[in-house]
GROMACS .gro file of C-alpha atoms in nm:
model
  282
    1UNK     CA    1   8.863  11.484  -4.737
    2UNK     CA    2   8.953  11.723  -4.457
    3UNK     CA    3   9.314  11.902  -4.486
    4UNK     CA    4   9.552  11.897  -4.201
    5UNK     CA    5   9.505  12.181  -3.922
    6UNK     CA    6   9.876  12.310  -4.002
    7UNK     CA    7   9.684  12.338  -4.367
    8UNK     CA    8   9.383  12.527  -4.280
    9UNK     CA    9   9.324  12.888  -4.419
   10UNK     CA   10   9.222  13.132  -4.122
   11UNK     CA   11   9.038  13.299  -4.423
   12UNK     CA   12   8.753  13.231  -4.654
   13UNK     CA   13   8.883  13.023  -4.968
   14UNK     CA   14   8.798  12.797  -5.247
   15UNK     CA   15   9.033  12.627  -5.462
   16UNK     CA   16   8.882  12.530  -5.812
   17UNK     CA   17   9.037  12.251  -6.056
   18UNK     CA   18   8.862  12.045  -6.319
   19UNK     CA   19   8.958  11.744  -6.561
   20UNK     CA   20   8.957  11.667  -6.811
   21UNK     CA   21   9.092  12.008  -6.904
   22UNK     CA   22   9.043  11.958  -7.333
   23UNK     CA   23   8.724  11.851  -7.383
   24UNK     CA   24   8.644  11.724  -7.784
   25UNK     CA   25   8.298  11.774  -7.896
   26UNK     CA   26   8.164  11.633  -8.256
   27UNK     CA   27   7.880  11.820  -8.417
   28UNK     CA   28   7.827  11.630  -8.715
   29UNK     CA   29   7.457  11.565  -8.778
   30UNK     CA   30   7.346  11.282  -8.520
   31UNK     CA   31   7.599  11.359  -8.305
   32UNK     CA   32   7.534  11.465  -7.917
   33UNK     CA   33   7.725  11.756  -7.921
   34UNK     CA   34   7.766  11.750  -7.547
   35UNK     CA   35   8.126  11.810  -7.381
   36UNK     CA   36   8.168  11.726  -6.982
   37UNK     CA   37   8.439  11.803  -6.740
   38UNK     CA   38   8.455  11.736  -6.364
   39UNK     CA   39   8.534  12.036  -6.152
   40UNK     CA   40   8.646  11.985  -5.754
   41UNK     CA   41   8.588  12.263  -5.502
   42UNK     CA   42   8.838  12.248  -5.209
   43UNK     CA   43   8.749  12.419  -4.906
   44UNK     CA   44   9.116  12.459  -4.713
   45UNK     CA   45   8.935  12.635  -4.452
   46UNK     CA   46   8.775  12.558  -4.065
   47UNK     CA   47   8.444  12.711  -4.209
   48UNK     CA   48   8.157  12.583  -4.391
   49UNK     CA   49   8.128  12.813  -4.690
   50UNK     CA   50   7.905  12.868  -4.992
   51UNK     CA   51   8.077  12.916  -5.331
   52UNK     CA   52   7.879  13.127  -5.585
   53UNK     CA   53   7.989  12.925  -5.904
   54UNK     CA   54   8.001  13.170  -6.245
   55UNK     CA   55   8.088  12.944  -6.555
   56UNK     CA   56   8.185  13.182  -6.896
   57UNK     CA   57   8.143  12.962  -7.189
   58UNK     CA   58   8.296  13.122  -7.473
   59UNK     CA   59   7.940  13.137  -7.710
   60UNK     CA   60   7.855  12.766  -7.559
   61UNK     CA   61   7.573  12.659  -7.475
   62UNK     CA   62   7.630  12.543  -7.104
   63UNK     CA   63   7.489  12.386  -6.748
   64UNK     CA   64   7.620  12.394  -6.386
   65UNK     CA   65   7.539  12.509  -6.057
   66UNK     CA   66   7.473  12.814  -5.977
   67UNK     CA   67   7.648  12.737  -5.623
   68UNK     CA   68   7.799  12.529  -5.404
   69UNK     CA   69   7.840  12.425  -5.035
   70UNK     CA   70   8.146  12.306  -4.926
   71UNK     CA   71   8.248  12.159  -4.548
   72UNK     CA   72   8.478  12.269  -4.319
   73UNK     CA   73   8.837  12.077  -4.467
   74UNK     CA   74   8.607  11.913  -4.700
   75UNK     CA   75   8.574  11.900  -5.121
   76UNK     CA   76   8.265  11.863  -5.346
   77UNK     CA   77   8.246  11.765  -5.728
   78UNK     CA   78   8.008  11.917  -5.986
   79UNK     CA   79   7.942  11.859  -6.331
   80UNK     CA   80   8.014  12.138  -6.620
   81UNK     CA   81   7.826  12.022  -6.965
   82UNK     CA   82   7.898  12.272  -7.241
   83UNK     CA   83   7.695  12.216  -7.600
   84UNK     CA   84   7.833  12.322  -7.982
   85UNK     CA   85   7.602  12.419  -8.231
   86UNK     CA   86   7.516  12.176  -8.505
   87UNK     CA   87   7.769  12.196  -8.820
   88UNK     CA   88   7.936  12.486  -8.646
   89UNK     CA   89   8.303  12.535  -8.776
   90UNK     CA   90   8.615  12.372  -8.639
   91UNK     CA   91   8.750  12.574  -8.358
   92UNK     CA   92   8.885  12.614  -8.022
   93UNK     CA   93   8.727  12.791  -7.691
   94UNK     CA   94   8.786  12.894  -7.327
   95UNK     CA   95   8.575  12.805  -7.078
   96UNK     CA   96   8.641  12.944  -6.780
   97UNK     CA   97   8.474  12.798  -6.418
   98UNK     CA   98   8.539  13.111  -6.119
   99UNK     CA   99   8.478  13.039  -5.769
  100UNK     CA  100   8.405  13.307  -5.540
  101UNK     CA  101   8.325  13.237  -5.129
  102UNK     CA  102   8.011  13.406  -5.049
  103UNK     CA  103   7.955  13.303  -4.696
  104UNK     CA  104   8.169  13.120  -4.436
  105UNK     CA  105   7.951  13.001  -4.140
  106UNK     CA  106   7.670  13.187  -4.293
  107UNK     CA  107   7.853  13.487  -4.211
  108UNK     CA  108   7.888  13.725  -4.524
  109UNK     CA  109   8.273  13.708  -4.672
  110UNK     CA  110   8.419  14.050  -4.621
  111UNK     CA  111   8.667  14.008  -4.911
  112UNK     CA  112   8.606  13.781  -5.177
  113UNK     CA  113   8.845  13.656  -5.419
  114UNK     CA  114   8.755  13.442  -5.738
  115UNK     CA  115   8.995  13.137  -5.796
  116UNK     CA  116   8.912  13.043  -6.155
  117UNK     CA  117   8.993  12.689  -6.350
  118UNK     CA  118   9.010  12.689  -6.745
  119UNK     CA  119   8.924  12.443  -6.999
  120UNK     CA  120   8.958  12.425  -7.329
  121UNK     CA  121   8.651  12.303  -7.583
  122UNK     CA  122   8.775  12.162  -7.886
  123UNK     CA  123   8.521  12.150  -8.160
  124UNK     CA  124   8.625  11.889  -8.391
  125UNK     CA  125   8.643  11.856  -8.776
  126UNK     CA  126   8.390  11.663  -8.958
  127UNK     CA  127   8.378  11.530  -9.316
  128UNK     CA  128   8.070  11.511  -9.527
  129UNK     CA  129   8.017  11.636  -9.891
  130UNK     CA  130   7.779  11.611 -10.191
  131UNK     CA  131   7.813  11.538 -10.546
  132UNK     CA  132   7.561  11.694 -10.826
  133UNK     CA  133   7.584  11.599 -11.227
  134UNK     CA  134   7.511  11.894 -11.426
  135UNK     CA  135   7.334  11.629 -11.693
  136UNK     CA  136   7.241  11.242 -11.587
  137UNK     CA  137   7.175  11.188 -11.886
  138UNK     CA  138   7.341  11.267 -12.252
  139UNK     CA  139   7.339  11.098 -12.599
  140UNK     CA  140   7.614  11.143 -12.801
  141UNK     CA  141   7.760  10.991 -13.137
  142UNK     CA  142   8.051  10.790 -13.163
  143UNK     CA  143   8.402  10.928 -13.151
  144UNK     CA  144   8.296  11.275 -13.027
  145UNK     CA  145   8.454  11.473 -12.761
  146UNK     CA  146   8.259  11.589 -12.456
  147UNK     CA  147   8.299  11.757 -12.086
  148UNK     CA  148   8.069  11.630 -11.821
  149UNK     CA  149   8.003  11.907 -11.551
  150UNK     CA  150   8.007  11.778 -11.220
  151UNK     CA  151   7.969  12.032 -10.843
  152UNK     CA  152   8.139  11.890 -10.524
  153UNK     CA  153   7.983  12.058 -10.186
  154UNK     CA  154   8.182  12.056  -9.920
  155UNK     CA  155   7.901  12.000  -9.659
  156UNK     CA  156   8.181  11.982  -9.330
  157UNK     CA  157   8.252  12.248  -9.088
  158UNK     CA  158   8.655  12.298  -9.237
  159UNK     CA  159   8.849  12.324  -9.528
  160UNK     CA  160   8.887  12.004  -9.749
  161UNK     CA  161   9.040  11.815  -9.992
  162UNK     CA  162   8.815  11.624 -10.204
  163UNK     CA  163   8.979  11.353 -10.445
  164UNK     CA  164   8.855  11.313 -10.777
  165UNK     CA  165   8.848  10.968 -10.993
  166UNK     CA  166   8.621  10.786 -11.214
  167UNK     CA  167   8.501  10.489 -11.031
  168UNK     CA  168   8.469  10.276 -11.368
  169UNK     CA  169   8.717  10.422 -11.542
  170UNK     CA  170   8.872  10.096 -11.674
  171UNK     CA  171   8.522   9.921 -11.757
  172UNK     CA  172   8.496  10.274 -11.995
  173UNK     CA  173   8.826  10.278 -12.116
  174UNK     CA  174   8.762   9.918 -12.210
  175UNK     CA  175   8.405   9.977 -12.406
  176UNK     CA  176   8.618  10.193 -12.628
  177UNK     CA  177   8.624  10.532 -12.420
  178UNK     CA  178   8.880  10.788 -12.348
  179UNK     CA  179   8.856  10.963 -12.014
  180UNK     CA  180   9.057  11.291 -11.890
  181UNK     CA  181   9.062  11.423 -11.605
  182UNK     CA  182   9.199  11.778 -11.589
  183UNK     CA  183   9.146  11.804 -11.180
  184UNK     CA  184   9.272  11.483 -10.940
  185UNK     CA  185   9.163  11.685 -10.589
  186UNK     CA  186   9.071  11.978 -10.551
  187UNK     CA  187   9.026  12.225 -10.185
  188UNK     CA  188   8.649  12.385 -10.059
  189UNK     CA  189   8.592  12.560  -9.766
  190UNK     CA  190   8.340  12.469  -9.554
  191UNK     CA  191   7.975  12.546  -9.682
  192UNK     CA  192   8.162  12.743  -9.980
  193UNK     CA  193   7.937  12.727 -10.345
  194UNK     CA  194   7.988  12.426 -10.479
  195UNK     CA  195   8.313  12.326 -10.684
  196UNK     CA  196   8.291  12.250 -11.048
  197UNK     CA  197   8.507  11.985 -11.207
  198UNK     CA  198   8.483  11.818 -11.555
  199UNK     CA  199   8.575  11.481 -11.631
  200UNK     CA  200   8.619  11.467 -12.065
  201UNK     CA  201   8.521  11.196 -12.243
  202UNK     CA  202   8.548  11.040 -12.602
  203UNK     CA  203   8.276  10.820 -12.693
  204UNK     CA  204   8.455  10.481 -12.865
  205UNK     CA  205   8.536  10.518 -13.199
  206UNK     CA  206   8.389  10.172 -13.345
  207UNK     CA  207   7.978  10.149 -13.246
  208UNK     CA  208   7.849   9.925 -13.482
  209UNK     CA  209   7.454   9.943 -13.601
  210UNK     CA  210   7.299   9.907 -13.264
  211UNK     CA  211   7.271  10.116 -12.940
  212UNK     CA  212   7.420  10.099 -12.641
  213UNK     CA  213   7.405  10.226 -12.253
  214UNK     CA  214   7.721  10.327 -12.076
  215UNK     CA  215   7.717  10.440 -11.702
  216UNK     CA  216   7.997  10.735 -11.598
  217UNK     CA  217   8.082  10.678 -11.272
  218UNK     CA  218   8.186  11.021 -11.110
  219UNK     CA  219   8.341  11.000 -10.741
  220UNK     CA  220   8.482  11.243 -10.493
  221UNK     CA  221   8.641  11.140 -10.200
  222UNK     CA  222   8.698  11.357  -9.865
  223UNK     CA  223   9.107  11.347  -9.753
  224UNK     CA  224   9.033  11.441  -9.440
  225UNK     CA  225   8.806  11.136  -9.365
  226UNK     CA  226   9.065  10.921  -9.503
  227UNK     CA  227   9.380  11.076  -9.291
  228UNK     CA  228   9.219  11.133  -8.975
  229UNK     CA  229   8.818  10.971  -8.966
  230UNK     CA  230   8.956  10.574  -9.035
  231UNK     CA  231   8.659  10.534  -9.286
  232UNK     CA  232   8.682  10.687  -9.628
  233UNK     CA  233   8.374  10.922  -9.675
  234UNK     CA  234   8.315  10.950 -10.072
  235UNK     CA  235   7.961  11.003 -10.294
  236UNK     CA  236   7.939  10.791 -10.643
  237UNK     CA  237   7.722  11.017 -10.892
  238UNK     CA  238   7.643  10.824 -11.210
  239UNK     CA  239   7.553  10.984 -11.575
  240UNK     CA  240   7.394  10.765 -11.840
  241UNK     CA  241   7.578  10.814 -12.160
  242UNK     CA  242   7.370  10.700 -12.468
  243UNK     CA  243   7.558  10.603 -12.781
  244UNK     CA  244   7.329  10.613 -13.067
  245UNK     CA  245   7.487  10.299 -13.291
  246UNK     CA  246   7.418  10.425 -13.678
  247UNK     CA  247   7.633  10.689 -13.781
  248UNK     CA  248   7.702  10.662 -14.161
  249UNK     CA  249   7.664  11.022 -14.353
  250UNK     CA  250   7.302  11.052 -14.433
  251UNK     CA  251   7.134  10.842 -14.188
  252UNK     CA  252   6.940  11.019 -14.064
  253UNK     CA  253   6.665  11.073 -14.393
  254UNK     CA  254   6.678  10.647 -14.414
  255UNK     CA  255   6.348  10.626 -14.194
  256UNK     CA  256   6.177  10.937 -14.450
  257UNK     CA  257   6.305  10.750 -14.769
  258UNK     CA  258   6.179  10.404 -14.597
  259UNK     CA  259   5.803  10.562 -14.579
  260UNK     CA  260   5.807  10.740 -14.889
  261UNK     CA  261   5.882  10.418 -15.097
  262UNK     CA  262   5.616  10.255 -14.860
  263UNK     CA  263   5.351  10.553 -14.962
  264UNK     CA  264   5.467  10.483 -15.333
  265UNK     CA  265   5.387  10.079 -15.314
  266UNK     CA  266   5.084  10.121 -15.157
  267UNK     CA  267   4.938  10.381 -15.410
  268UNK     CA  268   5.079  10.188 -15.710
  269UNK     CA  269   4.867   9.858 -15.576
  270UNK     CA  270   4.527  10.067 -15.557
  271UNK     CA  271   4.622  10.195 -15.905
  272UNK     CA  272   4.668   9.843 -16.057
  273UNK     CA  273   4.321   9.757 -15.859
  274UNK     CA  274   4.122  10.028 -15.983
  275UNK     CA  275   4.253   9.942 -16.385
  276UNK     CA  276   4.146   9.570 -16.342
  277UNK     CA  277   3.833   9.690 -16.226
  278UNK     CA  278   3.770   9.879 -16.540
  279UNK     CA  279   3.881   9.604 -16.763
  280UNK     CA  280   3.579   9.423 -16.555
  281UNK     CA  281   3.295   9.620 -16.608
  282UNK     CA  282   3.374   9.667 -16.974
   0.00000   0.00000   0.00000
């Protein structure tokens, strides 16, 4: 688009301004990572000039020319891609995009002067966490008191608030269990060693004589994904609590008394065996 004469510079000069001017870029694994914004160089000027184009990034990873060439009255567009790292934290940067004239009419520009345009790269918060049991499995006795260790990573690139809960806590309370939890939420920093919480249990009071196989449903659930992401982001890690089912004083020697008085039967038959073949032979 050419300016108006009345308009025109009698000077070398650029004029630099890009959109979108807050560019959001995810870095979540499987993201793209990739941030774009359109800059404009406006030549106001009678001259056909080349623009040496110097982009500062802030740490970014970035692409764009290295110049320009811009008509007399005229405007050209370019492309500016900046790139986060993977999992890098939540933060804000500056990128700037200079433009200084380097020639007008091929003729070297006696006094340059840079006309700049900033942006600003917003590298956005990301949920994700892991869940570890300290024991998947445990047997235990009936009516006995006991703390199941579980660690919560927080695996995003910010601080979090992970909310704590026992998925099955009423299918447990209902078997005969009593569940505590000491800790509802609790806050990690990002990539921080992992955060231990423990979830007490008593076993149900009333077993009866045979075994049984309960499943402890641990889950932690990011706040952040559920105030800002639209889709709760949560991990389910299950222990296997066995209940052994006889528990009367003692039971323990009833197998050992059980073979002894088998031992004792089967020697007492070979005994009365042996005597009737005595009787026999005499």
């Amino acid at each position: 688009m050419a300016a108006p004469a009345a308009a025109q510079s009698p000077n070398p000069d650029i004029d630099i301004q890009c959109s979108p001017s807050n560019i959001p870029i995810d870095v979540y694994p499987g993201s793209t990572r990739v941030g774009i914004t359109y800059c404009t160089a406006t030549n106001p000027t009678g001259y056909s000039e080349t623009v040496r184009i110097t982009i500062t990034s802030g740490g970014l990873a970035f692409a764009g020319p290295g110049s320009v060439t811009v008509g007399a009255t005229s405007s050209i567009t370019f492309e500016v891609t900046v790139r986060g790292d993977l999992r890098m934290p939540e933060t804000t940067r500056v990128v700037s995009i200079a433009g200084t004239v380097e020639t007008f009419n091929g003729a070297p520009n006696p006094n340059p002067v840079q006309k700049t345009a900033n942006v600003m790269v917003v590298v956005k918060q990301f949920s994700r966490l892991q869940v570890e049991a300290s024991e998947p499995f445990k047997q235990l006795r009936p009516k006995v008191d006991y703390y199941f260790e579980f660690k919560v990573y927080n695996q995003g690139n910010a601080l979090d608030k992970f909310n704590i809960e026992v998925d099955n806590r009423d299918e447990l309370e209902e078997a005969g269990f009593q569940i505590s939890l000491p800790l509802i939420s609790t806050e990690i920093d990002a990539q921080a060693p992992a955060q231990k919480v423990n979830v007490l249990t008593r076993t149900p009071k009333i077993q009866g004589w045979t075994d049984n196989y309960y499943q402890l449903q641990f889950k932690a659930t990011s706040d952040f994904s559920v105030r800002t992401e639209g889709i709760p982001n949560y991990q389910v890690q299950m222990v296997t609590v066995y209940v052994r089912g006889v528990y009367l004083p003692g039971f323990e020697i009833i197998p050992t008394l059980s073979m002894l008085a088998f031992a004792a039967a089967i020697a007492y038959r070979r005994m009365d065996e042996e005597e009737i073949e005595l009787i026999e032979e005499v």
